[in-house]
Structures are given as C-alpha cells and as structure tokens.
Amino acid sequence: MAPSVSPTIAARRDQMFPILSDADIERMRRFGEARAYAAGDHIVTAGTVSPGLILILSGKVDITQAGGLGRPEPIVTHGAGNFIGELAQLSNRPSLVNAEAVEPVEAIVIPSQRLRDLMVQEANLGERVMRALILRRVGLLESGASGPVVIGPPGNGDVLRLQGFLRRSGLPHRALDSDTDPCAKTLIERFHVDPHHLPIVLCPNGKLMHNPGENELARCVGLLRPIDADKIYDVAIVGAGPAGLAAAVYAASEGLSTIVLDCRAFGGQAGASARIENYLGFPTGITGMALMARAYNQAQKFGVEMVIPDEAKLLDDAGDGARYRLAIGDGESVRSRAVVIASGARYRRLDIANLAQFEGTSVHYWASPIEARLCQSQEVALVGAGNSAGQAAVYLASQVRKVTLLARRDSLDATMSRYLVERIKAQPNIEVLTQTEVTALEGHDGNLERLRWRNRITGEETERAIHHLFLFIGADPNTDWLANCNVALDAKGFVRTGPDTTPGHGLMETSRSGVFAIGDVRCGSTKRVAAAVGEGAQVVAALHAYLAGNGAAANE
C-alpha cells in the first residue's frame, strides 16, 4: 500500500495550509455566507459534493482522508483563519476528504461559482488560495490514501487501464493487489466477488463497480456530470489537448461561456510526454502531464465546463438561438453558437495481426510511472523516431535495464530534436537500431514473451525475450466522427480551413461557418505543443468576430 505521508506537506506546509489575516477574511466575506456547525458535525464527506470552500472564523475542524478502507487517516486540523477545500471545490466536484467539527465552528461558505469570482476579482488573495488548492491535490496524489480504490491482479490489462485513466485525470486513487493485499482480500470476501469479475473499483461514495468503463467510472467519482440541456454555450470545444485547453482558457477569460469535451482525458498526446524541454518558459523542462494539468486547472478557474470523458459523435444544426448541436454519449447533446474542433490525433498501431491481444498489458502507447513499474529492471523495446519517442526512451532508460529503440528511418536526426538525439547517445543502456521494423509478437494470455524484428536493408531477423513494447509511431487525425458533418477534410483526414476551402473564411474556419479547427487536427498546422497553444489563443479572436457578426455572445 502506498505511503500516506505527503512530502509536499512537509516541504510546503505554510503554502498548503495558510492562515489568512483579518484583512484577508474581510475581503472574502462578500463572496460567501455565514454558517455555524456544532461539534461532531460532518461538514464535508468524501464522495459527496462539498458546499464550497469553507473559511473558518472560529473553532477547529479535523481533515481526514479515506478511500473506503479502514479508519480515516488524519491530514491536518484547521483552526481560525484556515480554509477547507482543494481543487474539487473549484469545479463543484465531490470531495476527496472528510471534514468534521471537533468543537463548535463559525465559518463562511463560498460556493464554487463565487470562489471562481474571488480568483478573478481578488488577484493576490486568489493566487494564494489557488496555490493552496493545487498543492493539496498534489498532497492527496502523493499519499495514495484517498479517492477510488482499484482492486485486481497487478499487470492485469483492465487494472492498468483504470489506473491510467485515473492518473491522466489527475484523480487520487490507490491500487491493491487482489492476491496479496489483506485489505483487498477483505473487500473481495465482504462483497462476495468472484475472482473472474476482477478488477473491481470502490468509489469514495461507497459504490462498488465491476470492471467499469472510463465513462462509467468518471460518473461514479463525479468527474462527469449530466449536461444542462437548456443551456446554450458561446463555444463548444471538442478536444482537451494543448490547443483545446488554450482556446478554453482564452475564451472563458474573455467572457465566453465555454464547454470542453474529450473522449479520453485532458492533455492529448502532449500529456504522454515524459519531459518537454523546448517549450518556452521552462528551461529545466516539465512533464507533459504537469503542463497540461496546469492548463486544465487554469481553464476551470475561469469557469470552463469540462465534459471528460465523453465523445462527440455528430455535429448538426440546431435552433432556439443555438447554431450547432453536438451529439455525445448517453443520448445527451451540447448546444452552442460556435464550435472549435481540436480533437487532435489518435495513436498509430503496428500492422501486426495479434497486436490487440497484448495492448493494455504488454504493448503501451504511454510511458508513465505505472508502465515503468511494470518493466523495472527489464529490457524493453520502443518503436519510434520522433520527439515523443525520444522523451519516452530517455525516461524509461532511467527505470529499466535496457531500452532498444527501433526506427524505420536510417537515422533519428531528421525527425527528432538534436538535444534528444545527443541525450540518447549519452545513455549507455539505450541501443538504437535504425532501418528496423517489428515483424512478430509472441506470448500467451495477453502477456508478451518474445519480440521479433527485421533489418529492412539486410533482411536479418532478430528475436529477443522482451515482455514490454512501447509504440510512439505518430498519429492520424481524429476525424472519423466528422464523416457525416459536412466539414471538409483533406485526403489524409485532416480538417481543411481558410479561404482556399471557403472564400471569405479566416485561416482557422472550416467549410462550415462558425466551426473552427485548431491544433494537430487542422490541415497545415505545425505539430508542436507551442504551435497548438498559439492556435488555441488565435482562434478566440476569430470566435469573437464570428459571434459579433451573428448575434452578440450571451452567457446563459
């Protein structure tokens, strides 16, 4: 079981749990309302939506965490001048902690909407509050003692799938080995779970789920909520990668009511990068997930509604003041005056007949700490020659015995940044094989046992005992959902934009007026994180112009 002590609490306790001055408290009063609690009252319960950020005026409150197992573990005791809350309160999601009054408490409760108002209207104070909320979420992620509990055999494909989804969603959770962990065995016995029905997930609200899909799990833990069918948004953004999140931040900060949809998780392909070192402003580098998590939190700060994971299936015309309707999962739909397509790309797969039987257990499209733990001290193979492949190879080299990097080209120089090429050459446990392609995968029960590859020049084949294969071989545009939406695509499936597509349309406007495309999905775009962010910012000016010419934007 993961340790419950967070190193962030020890290092940054004063920032995580600041004591606000009387002047700060007076500035916050106008955003909330007074509330009193008796000793023993459960002010907040994990798994249920908190009334908001709770500023304590007098009394003491114990904050504990528990993921549905055993006794709650103490985090901190709050007193006068402290406030209760973490990132869940910013977007009105279910709480991840419990808060119980240990003596009579007088407080000010600031609901989520007013908390976002505080962030904008009281910039200095809002900065301190936002930093504390983020650090508290980091502490919960480090402790591994809150959020949903995934129970199943380690290395099981569905266990890895659920862990990966929760990690990419920035949600604290823990995974228990169903074969060895006594708490896991107790739960399995208590709920009479057949081993063939593993994995199971115990949600913070007490609900037990048998091998749920990502959408089902997201609804159980409160990440995904019903969509307001009566609301008309100024803009609906399909895709929560760098381009989509940038567009959301700029649009919402400029007063446009904004909703973002993504079928997987926030971050897109950028979230898979182990370290980005050529993004402006981060000279020491930053993981793709950390960069995208900052953007995701920033969007929520400005009131962006996140619908993740849920998939856009059809773009159609609408009435009643909305220009467009997006049909999504579970029979729901989103209505908006404009649409931004930022659906990015989907990972390419090797053309090998039995590839699917190893995906999720032995074949990976992501190099995170979860995958690194699976193959620690082993030899792994990685296919790819772009920057994502280079970043993954360097990261894995620090975790495994050897990385064999396979590339179809005759060198890495044409497709990979020079600093990564040099770093790979400097790693003694990375072997680069160019002009090489994978020809066969062998194994049983979803577990890869042997890998075979061939030199494309000599024809020589090599077979090696490798149990984990990482694929970073590029991506194709994620535009299948646009097949019947009257949005023009090029021969490769990328969205066509600009006046060459439709006279009078701007650079990022598609063949349908009021529908824009940005980022990797757009034909002619530069496939870089910074370029995607730039297009996300740029499209907002086009949105304003379009909305101004087609009826003033209105937040409803």
PDB file of C-alpha atoms in Angstrom, residues 23-232:
ATOM      1  CA  ALA A  23      -7.940  41.766   6.355  1.00  0.00           C
ATOM      2  CA  ASP A  24      -7.962  38.759   4.009  1.00  0.00           C
ATOM      3  CA  ILE A  25     -11.021  37.356   5.765  1.00  0.00           C
ATOM      4  CA  GLU A  26     -12.888  40.630   5.370  1.00  0.00           C
ATOM      5  CA  ARG A  27     -12.122  40.644   1.639  1.00  0.00           C
ATOM      6  CA  MET A  28     -13.518  37.111   1.338  1.00  0.00           C
ATOM      7  CA  ARG A  29     -16.739  37.723   3.275  1.00  0.00           C
ATOM      8  CA  ARG A  30     -18.625  39.219   0.339  1.00  0.00           C
ATOM      9  CA  PHE A  31     -18.176  36.039  -1.687  1.00  0.00           C
ATOM     10  CA  GLY A  32     -19.875  33.718   0.822  1.00  0.00           C
ATOM     11  CA  GLU A  33     -22.391  33.389   3.593  1.00  0.00           C
ATOM     12  CA  ALA A  34     -22.109  32.695   7.312  1.00  0.00           C
ATOM     13  CA  ARG A  35     -22.644  29.169   8.567  1.00  0.00           C
ATOM     14  CA  ALA A  36     -22.405  27.521  12.004  1.00  0.00           C
ATOM     15  CA  TYR A  37     -21.593  23.900  12.811  1.00  0.00           C
ATOM     16  CA  ALA A  38     -21.888  22.007  16.076  1.00  0.00           C
ATOM     17  CA  ALA A  39     -19.159  19.799  17.491  1.00  0.00           C
ATOM     18  CA  GLY A  40     -19.286  16.426  15.771  1.00  0.00           C
ATOM     19  CA  ASP A  41     -20.950  17.727  12.610  1.00  0.00           C
ATOM     20  CA  HIS A  42     -19.706  16.193   9.362  1.00  0.00           C
ATOM     21  CA  ILE A  43     -19.082  19.377   7.407  1.00  0.00           C
ATOM     22  CA  VAL A  44     -17.745  17.571   4.344  1.00  0.00           C
ATOM     23  CA  THR A  45     -17.916  13.859   3.471  1.00  0.00           C
ATOM     24  CA  ALA A  46     -15.667  12.213   0.886  1.00  0.00           C
ATOM     25  CA  GLY A  47     -17.630  11.184  -2.190  1.00  0.00           C
ATOM     26  CA  THR A  48     -20.239  13.930  -1.836  1.00  0.00           C
ATOM     27  CA  VAL A  49     -20.196  17.474  -3.181  1.00  0.00           C
ATOM     28  CA  SER A  50     -18.939  19.993  -0.624  1.00  0.00           C
ATOM     29  CA  PRO A  51     -20.939  23.215  -0.135  1.00  0.00           C
ATOM     30  CA  GLY A  52     -17.814  25.052  -1.318  1.00  0.00           C
ATOM     31  CA  LEU A  53     -14.637  26.489   0.108  1.00  0.00           C
ATOM     32  CA  ILE A  54     -15.184  26.878   3.867  1.00  0.00           C
ATOM     33  CA  LEU A  55     -13.327  29.659   5.678  1.00  0.00           C
ATOM     34  CA  ILE A  56     -13.117  29.035   9.428  1.00  0.00           C
ATOM     35  CA  LEU A  57     -13.723  32.037  11.687  1.00  0.00           C
ATOM     36  CA  SER A  58     -13.612  30.137  14.985  1.00  0.00           C
ATOM     37  CA  GLY A  59     -13.416  26.542  16.192  1.00  0.00           C
ATOM     38  CA  LYS A  60     -11.455  23.532  14.914  1.00  0.00           C
ATOM     39  CA  VAL A  61     -12.048  21.019  12.127  1.00  0.00           C
ATOM     40  CA  ASP A  62     -10.286  17.685  11.552  1.00  0.00           C
ATOM     41  CA  ILE A  63      -9.484  16.877   7.901  1.00  0.00           C
ATOM     42  CA  THR A  64      -9.074  13.185   7.135  1.00  0.00           C
ATOM     43  CA  GLN A  65      -8.790  11.045   4.028  1.00  0.00           C
ATOM     44  CA  ALA A  66     -10.081   7.568   3.394  1.00  0.00           C
ATOM     45  CA  GLY A  67     -10.573   5.658   0.179  1.00  0.00           C
ATOM     46  CA  GLY A  68     -13.225   3.381   1.620  1.00  0.00           C
ATOM     47  CA  LEU A  69     -10.790   1.184   3.560  1.00  0.00           C
ATOM     48  CA  GLY A  70     -10.124   1.124   7.294  1.00  0.00           C
ATOM     49  CA  ARG A  71     -10.076   4.115   9.593  1.00  0.00           C
ATOM     50  CA  PRO A  72      -9.763   7.644   8.133  1.00  0.00           C
ATOM     51  CA  GLU A  73      -6.202   8.937   8.122  1.00  0.00           C
ATOM     52  CA  PRO A  74      -5.597  12.415   9.556  1.00  0.00           C
ATOM     53  CA  ILE A  75      -4.229  15.129   7.274  1.00  0.00           C
ATOM     54  CA  VAL A  76      -4.479  18.350   9.270  1.00  0.00           C
ATOM     55  CA  THR A  77      -6.563  20.152  11.889  1.00  0.00           C
ATOM     56  CA  HIS A  78      -7.834  23.536  10.727  1.00  0.00           C
ATOM     57  CA  GLY A  79      -8.441  26.475  13.035  1.00  0.00           C
ATOM     58  CA  ALA A  80      -9.406  30.125  12.737  1.00  0.00           C
ATOM     59  CA  GLY A  81      -8.062  31.674   9.537  1.00  0.00           C
ATOM     60  CA  ASN A  82      -7.700  28.333   7.715  1.00  0.00           C
ATOM     61  CA  PHE A  83      -9.982  27.221   4.902  1.00  0.00           C
ATOM     62  CA  ILE A  84     -11.313  23.788   3.911  1.00  0.00           C
ATOM     63  CA  GLY A  85     -11.090  22.758   0.277  1.00  0.00           C
ATOM     64  CA  GLU A  86      -8.950  21.540  -2.622  1.00  0.00           C
ATOM     65  CA  LEU A  87      -9.312  21.518  -6.407  1.00  0.00           C
ATOM     66  CA  ALA A  88     -12.619  19.634  -6.316  1.00  0.00           C
ATOM     67  CA  GLN A  89     -14.253  22.721  -4.827  1.00  0.00           C
ATOM     68  CA  LEU A  90     -13.178  24.843  -7.797  1.00  0.00           C
ATOM     69  CA  SER A  91     -15.461  22.899 -10.141  1.00  0.00           C
ATOM     70  CA  ASN A  92     -18.127  21.667  -7.702  1.00  0.00           C
ATOM     71  CA  ARG A  93     -16.924  18.055  -7.861  1.00  0.00           C
ATOM     72  CA  PRO A  94     -17.295  15.522  -4.998  1.00  0.00           C
ATOM     73  CA  SER A  95     -14.883  15.966  -2.126  1.00  0.00           C
ATOM     74  CA  LEU A  96     -11.887  13.682  -1.684  1.00  0.00           C
ATOM     75  CA  VAL A  97     -11.587  14.299   2.069  1.00  0.00           C
ATOM     76  CA  ASN A  98     -13.736  14.363   5.193  1.00  0.00           C
ATOM     77  CA  ALA A  99     -14.106  17.412   7.430  1.00  0.00           C
ATOM     78  CA  GLU A 100     -15.545  17.020  10.942  1.00  0.00           C
ATOM     79  CA  ALA A 101     -16.015  19.765  13.521  1.00  0.00           C
ATOM     80  CA  VAL A 102     -14.207  18.881  16.748  1.00  0.00           C
ATOM     81  CA  GLU A 103     -15.726  21.891  18.518  1.00  0.00           C
ATOM     82  CA  PRO A 104     -18.360  24.497  17.591  1.00  0.00           C
ATOM     83  CA  VAL A 105     -17.390  26.236  14.356  1.00  0.00           C
ATOM     84  CA  GLU A 106     -18.305  29.587  12.839  1.00  0.00           C
ATOM     85  CA  ALA A 107     -17.470  29.778   9.140  1.00  0.00           C
ATOM     86  CA  ILE A 108     -18.029  31.465   5.800  1.00  0.00           C
ATOM     87  CA  VAL A 109     -19.026  29.139   2.964  1.00  0.00           C
ATOM     88  CA  ILE A 110     -18.013  30.252  -0.548  1.00  0.00           C
ATOM     89  CA  PRO A 111     -19.735  28.177  -3.283  1.00  0.00           C
ATOM     90  CA  SER A 112     -17.810  27.168  -6.402  1.00  0.00           C
ATOM     91  CA  GLN A 113     -19.098  29.928  -8.660  1.00  0.00           C
ATOM     92  CA  ARG A 114     -18.283  32.611  -6.110  1.00  0.00           C
ATOM     93  CA  LEU A 115     -14.893  31.006  -5.483  1.00  0.00           C
ATOM     94  CA  ARG A 116     -14.066  31.497  -9.167  1.00  0.00           C
ATOM     95  CA  ASP A 117     -15.249  35.111  -8.834  1.00  0.00           C
ATOM     96  CA  LEU A 118     -12.863  35.555  -5.907  1.00  0.00           C
ATOM     97  CA  MET A 119      -9.983  34.216  -8.026  1.00  0.00           C
ATOM     98  CA  VAL A 120     -10.625  36.860 -10.667  1.00  0.00           C
ATOM     99  CA  GLN A 121     -11.634  39.847  -8.558  1.00  0.00           C
ATOM    100  CA  GLU A 122      -9.079  39.427  -5.746  1.00  0.00           C
ATOM    101  CA  ALA A 123      -5.985  38.505  -7.749  1.00  0.00           C
ATOM    102  CA  ASN A 124      -3.371  38.419  -4.962  1.00  0.00           C
ATOM    103  CA  LEU A 125      -5.599  36.629  -2.486  1.00  0.00           C
ATOM    104  CA  GLY A 126      -6.917  34.362  -5.247  1.00  0.00           C
ATOM    105  CA  GLU A 127      -3.347  33.389  -6.135  1.00  0.00           C
ATOM    106  CA  ARG A 128      -2.674  32.213  -2.578  1.00  0.00           C
ATOM    107  CA  VAL A 129      -5.922  30.263  -2.474  1.00  0.00           C
ATOM    108  CA  MET A 130      -5.318  28.668  -5.893  1.00  0.00           C
ATOM    109  CA  ARG A 131      -1.788  27.647  -4.954  1.00  0.00           C
ATOM    110  CA  ALA A 132      -3.099  26.011  -1.776  1.00  0.00           C
ATOM    111  CA  LEU A 133      -5.810  24.111  -3.677  1.00  0.00           C
ATOM    112  CA  ILE A 134      -3.275  22.789  -6.193  1.00  0.00           C
ATOM    113  CA  LEU A 135      -0.747  21.773  -3.536  1.00  0.00           C
ATOM    114  CA  ARG A 136      -3.438  19.994  -1.552  1.00  0.00           C
ATOM    115  CA  ARG A 137      -4.344  17.940  -4.616  1.00  0.00           C
ATOM    116  CA  VAL A 138      -0.641  17.133  -5.086  1.00  0.00           C
ATOM    117  CA  GLY A 139      -0.514  16.012  -1.461  1.00  0.00           C
ATOM    118  CA  LEU A 140      -3.509  13.718  -1.961  1.00  0.00           C
ATOM    119  CA  LEU A 141      -1.941  12.255  -5.098  1.00  0.00           C
ATOM    120  CA  GLU A 142       1.282  11.580  -3.202  1.00  0.00           C
ATOM    121  CA  SER A 143      -0.405   9.997  -0.202  1.00  0.00           C
ATOM    122  CA  GLY A 144      -2.310   7.383  -2.187  1.00  0.00           C
ATOM    123  CA  ALA A 145      -4.926   7.108   0.557  1.00  0.00           C
ATOM    124  CA  SER A 146      -7.945   8.883  -0.937  1.00  0.00           C
ATOM    125  CA  GLY A 147     -10.170   8.571  -3.961  1.00  0.00           C
ATOM    126  CA  PRO A 148     -11.344   5.339  -5.634  1.00  0.00           C
ATOM    127  CA  VAL A 149      -9.700   2.003  -4.882  1.00  0.00           C
ATOM    128  CA  VAL A 150      -8.861  -0.326  -7.793  1.00  0.00           C
ATOM    129  CA  ILE A 151      -8.573  -3.975  -6.771  1.00  0.00           C
ATOM    130  CA  GLY A 152      -7.207  -6.678  -9.061  1.00  0.00           C
ATOM    131  CA  PRO A 153      -4.101  -8.581 -10.123  1.00  0.00           C
ATOM    132  CA  PRO A 154      -1.095  -6.333 -10.830  1.00  0.00           C
ATOM    133  CA  GLY A 155      -0.322  -6.192 -14.529  1.00  0.00           C
ATOM    134  CA  ASN A 156      -3.903  -7.042 -15.465  1.00  0.00           C
ATOM    135  CA  GLY A 157      -4.903  -5.090 -18.573  1.00  0.00           C
ATOM    136  CA  ASP A 158      -8.074  -3.649 -17.065  1.00  0.00           C
ATOM    137  CA  VAL A 159      -6.309  -2.688 -13.834  1.00  0.00           C
ATOM    138  CA  LEU A 160      -3.733  -0.797 -15.888  1.00  0.00           C
ATOM    139  CA  ARG A 161      -6.480   0.788 -17.988  1.00  0.00           C
ATOM    140  CA  LEU A 162      -8.322   2.095 -14.930  1.00  0.00           C
ATOM    141  CA  GLN A 163      -5.138   3.263 -13.227  1.00  0.00           C
ATOM    142  CA  GLY A 164      -4.055   5.033 -16.388  1.00  0.00           C
ATOM    143  CA  PHE A 165      -7.378   6.821 -16.738  1.00  0.00           C
ATOM    144  CA  LEU A 166      -7.392   7.988 -13.113  1.00  0.00           C
ATOM    145  CA  ARG A 167      -3.773   9.139 -13.340  1.00  0.00           C
ATOM    146  CA  ARG A 168      -4.375  11.069 -16.565  1.00  0.00           C
ATOM    147  CA  SER A 169      -7.456  12.637 -14.957  1.00  0.00           C
ATOM    148  CA  GLY A 170      -5.379  13.893 -12.014  1.00  0.00           C
ATOM    149  CA  LEU A 171      -7.553  11.977  -9.538  1.00  0.00           C
ATOM    150  CA  PRO A 172      -6.004  10.449  -6.389  1.00  0.00           C
ATOM    151  CA  HIS A 173      -6.547   6.711  -6.148  1.00  0.00           C
ATOM    152  CA  ARG A 174      -4.899   3.529  -4.976  1.00  0.00           C
ATOM    153  CA  ALA A 175      -4.472   0.084  -6.499  1.00  0.00           C
ATOM    154  CA  LEU A 176      -4.475  -3.043  -4.327  1.00  0.00           C
ATOM    155  CA  ASP A 177      -3.118  -6.449  -5.321  1.00  0.00           C
ATOM    156  CA  SER A 178      -6.032  -8.864  -5.060  1.00  0.00           C
ATOM    157  CA  ASP A 179      -3.649 -11.773  -4.477  1.00  0.00           C
ATOM    158  CA  THR A 180      -1.540 -10.399  -1.620  1.00  0.00           C
ATOM    159  CA  ASP A 181      -3.102  -7.314  -0.025  1.00  0.00           C
ATOM    160  CA  PRO A 182      -5.138  -8.187   3.108  1.00  0.00           C
ATOM    161  CA  CYS A 183      -7.461  -5.173   2.644  1.00  0.00           C
ATOM    162  CA  ALA A 184      -8.179  -6.282  -0.922  1.00  0.00           C
ATOM    163  CA  LYS A 185      -8.953  -9.822   0.213  1.00  0.00           C
ATOM    164  CA  THR A 186     -11.282  -8.489   2.918  1.00  0.00           C
ATOM    165  CA  LEU A 187     -13.233  -6.417   0.386  1.00  0.00           C
ATOM    166  CA  ILE A 188     -13.458  -9.300  -2.074  1.00  0.00           C
ATOM    167  CA  GLU A 189     -14.856 -11.520   0.659  1.00  0.00           C
ATOM    168  CA  ARG A 190     -17.198  -8.839   2.037  1.00  0.00           C
ATOM    169  CA  PHE A 191     -18.801  -8.211  -1.356  1.00  0.00           C
ATOM    170  CA  HIS A 192     -18.623 -11.877  -2.493  1.00  0.00           C
ATOM    171  CA  VAL A 193     -16.683 -11.013  -5.646  1.00  0.00           C
ATOM    172  CA  ASP A 194     -15.823 -13.858  -7.997  1.00  0.00           C
ATOM    173  CA  PRO A 195     -12.106 -13.654  -8.988  1.00  0.00           C
ATOM    174  CA  HIS A 196     -13.190 -13.771 -12.631  1.00  0.00           C
ATOM    175  CA  HIS A 197     -15.044 -10.481 -12.112  1.00  0.00           C
ATOM    176  CA  LEU A 198     -11.910  -8.583 -11.104  1.00  0.00           C
ATOM    177  CA  PRO A 199     -10.935  -5.819 -11.202  1.00  0.00           C
ATOM    178  CA  ILE A 200     -13.419  -4.037  -9.009  1.00  0.00           C
ATOM    179  CA  VAL A 201     -13.450  -0.358  -8.059  1.00  0.00           C
ATOM    180  CA  LEU A 202     -14.679   1.009  -4.744  1.00  0.00           C
ATOM    181  CA  CYS A 203     -15.712   4.640  -5.211  1.00  0.00           C
ATOM    182  CA  PRO A 204     -15.495   7.213  -2.386  1.00  0.00           C
ATOM    183  CA  ASN A 205     -19.296   7.303  -2.191  1.00  0.00           C
ATOM    184  CA  GLY A 206     -19.312   3.597  -1.286  1.00  0.00           C
ATOM    185  CA  LYS A 207     -20.464   2.254  -4.663  1.00  0.00           C
ATOM    186  CA  LEU A 208     -18.754  -0.935  -5.860  1.00  0.00           C
ATOM    187  CA  MET A 209     -18.190  -1.308  -9.602  1.00  0.00           C
ATOM    188  CA  HIS A 210     -17.198  -4.425 -11.538  1.00  0.00           C
ATOM    189  CA  ASN A 211     -14.583  -3.608 -14.186  1.00  0.00           C
ATOM    190  CA  PRO A 212     -16.202  -0.314 -15.238  1.00  0.00           C
ATOM    191  CA  GLY A 213     -15.568   1.618 -18.426  1.00  0.00           C
ATOM    192  CA  GLU A 214     -13.905   5.022 -18.147  1.00  0.00           C
ATOM    193  CA  ASN A 215     -17.195   6.858 -18.690  1.00  0.00           C
ATOM    194  CA  GLU A 216     -18.972   4.801 -16.028  1.00  0.00           C
ATOM    195  CA  LEU A 217     -16.139   5.297 -13.528  1.00  0.00           C
ATOM    196  CA  ALA A 218     -15.982   9.036 -14.253  1.00  0.00           C
ATOM    197  CA  ARG A 219     -19.686   9.377 -13.442  1.00  0.00           C
ATOM    198  CA  CYS A 220     -19.296   7.416 -10.218  1.00  0.00           C
ATOM    199  CA  VAL A 221     -16.470   9.623  -8.907  1.00  0.00           C
ATOM    200  CA  GLY A 222     -18.095  12.840 -10.098  1.00  0.00           C
ATOM    201  CA  LEU A 223     -15.697  13.767 -12.892  1.00  0.00           C
ATOM    202  CA  LEU A 224     -18.526  13.518 -15.421  1.00  0.00           C
ATOM    203  CA  ARG A 225     -21.905  15.107 -14.748  1.00  0.00           C
ATOM    204  CA  PRO A 226     -25.188  15.418 -16.695  1.00  0.00           C
ATOM    205  CA  ILE A 227     -25.195  18.219 -19.254  1.00  0.00           C
ATOM    206  CA  ASP A 228     -27.693  21.053 -18.921  1.00  0.00           C
ATOM    207  CA  ALA A 229     -29.893  20.522 -21.983  1.00  0.00           C
ATOM    208  CA  ASP A 230     -31.309  24.049 -21.723  1.00  0.00           C
ATOM    209  CA  LYS A 231     -28.010  25.906 -21.780  1.00  0.00           C
ATOM    210  CA  ILE A 232     -26.607  27.423 -24.955  1.00  0.00           C
TER     211      ILE A 232
END
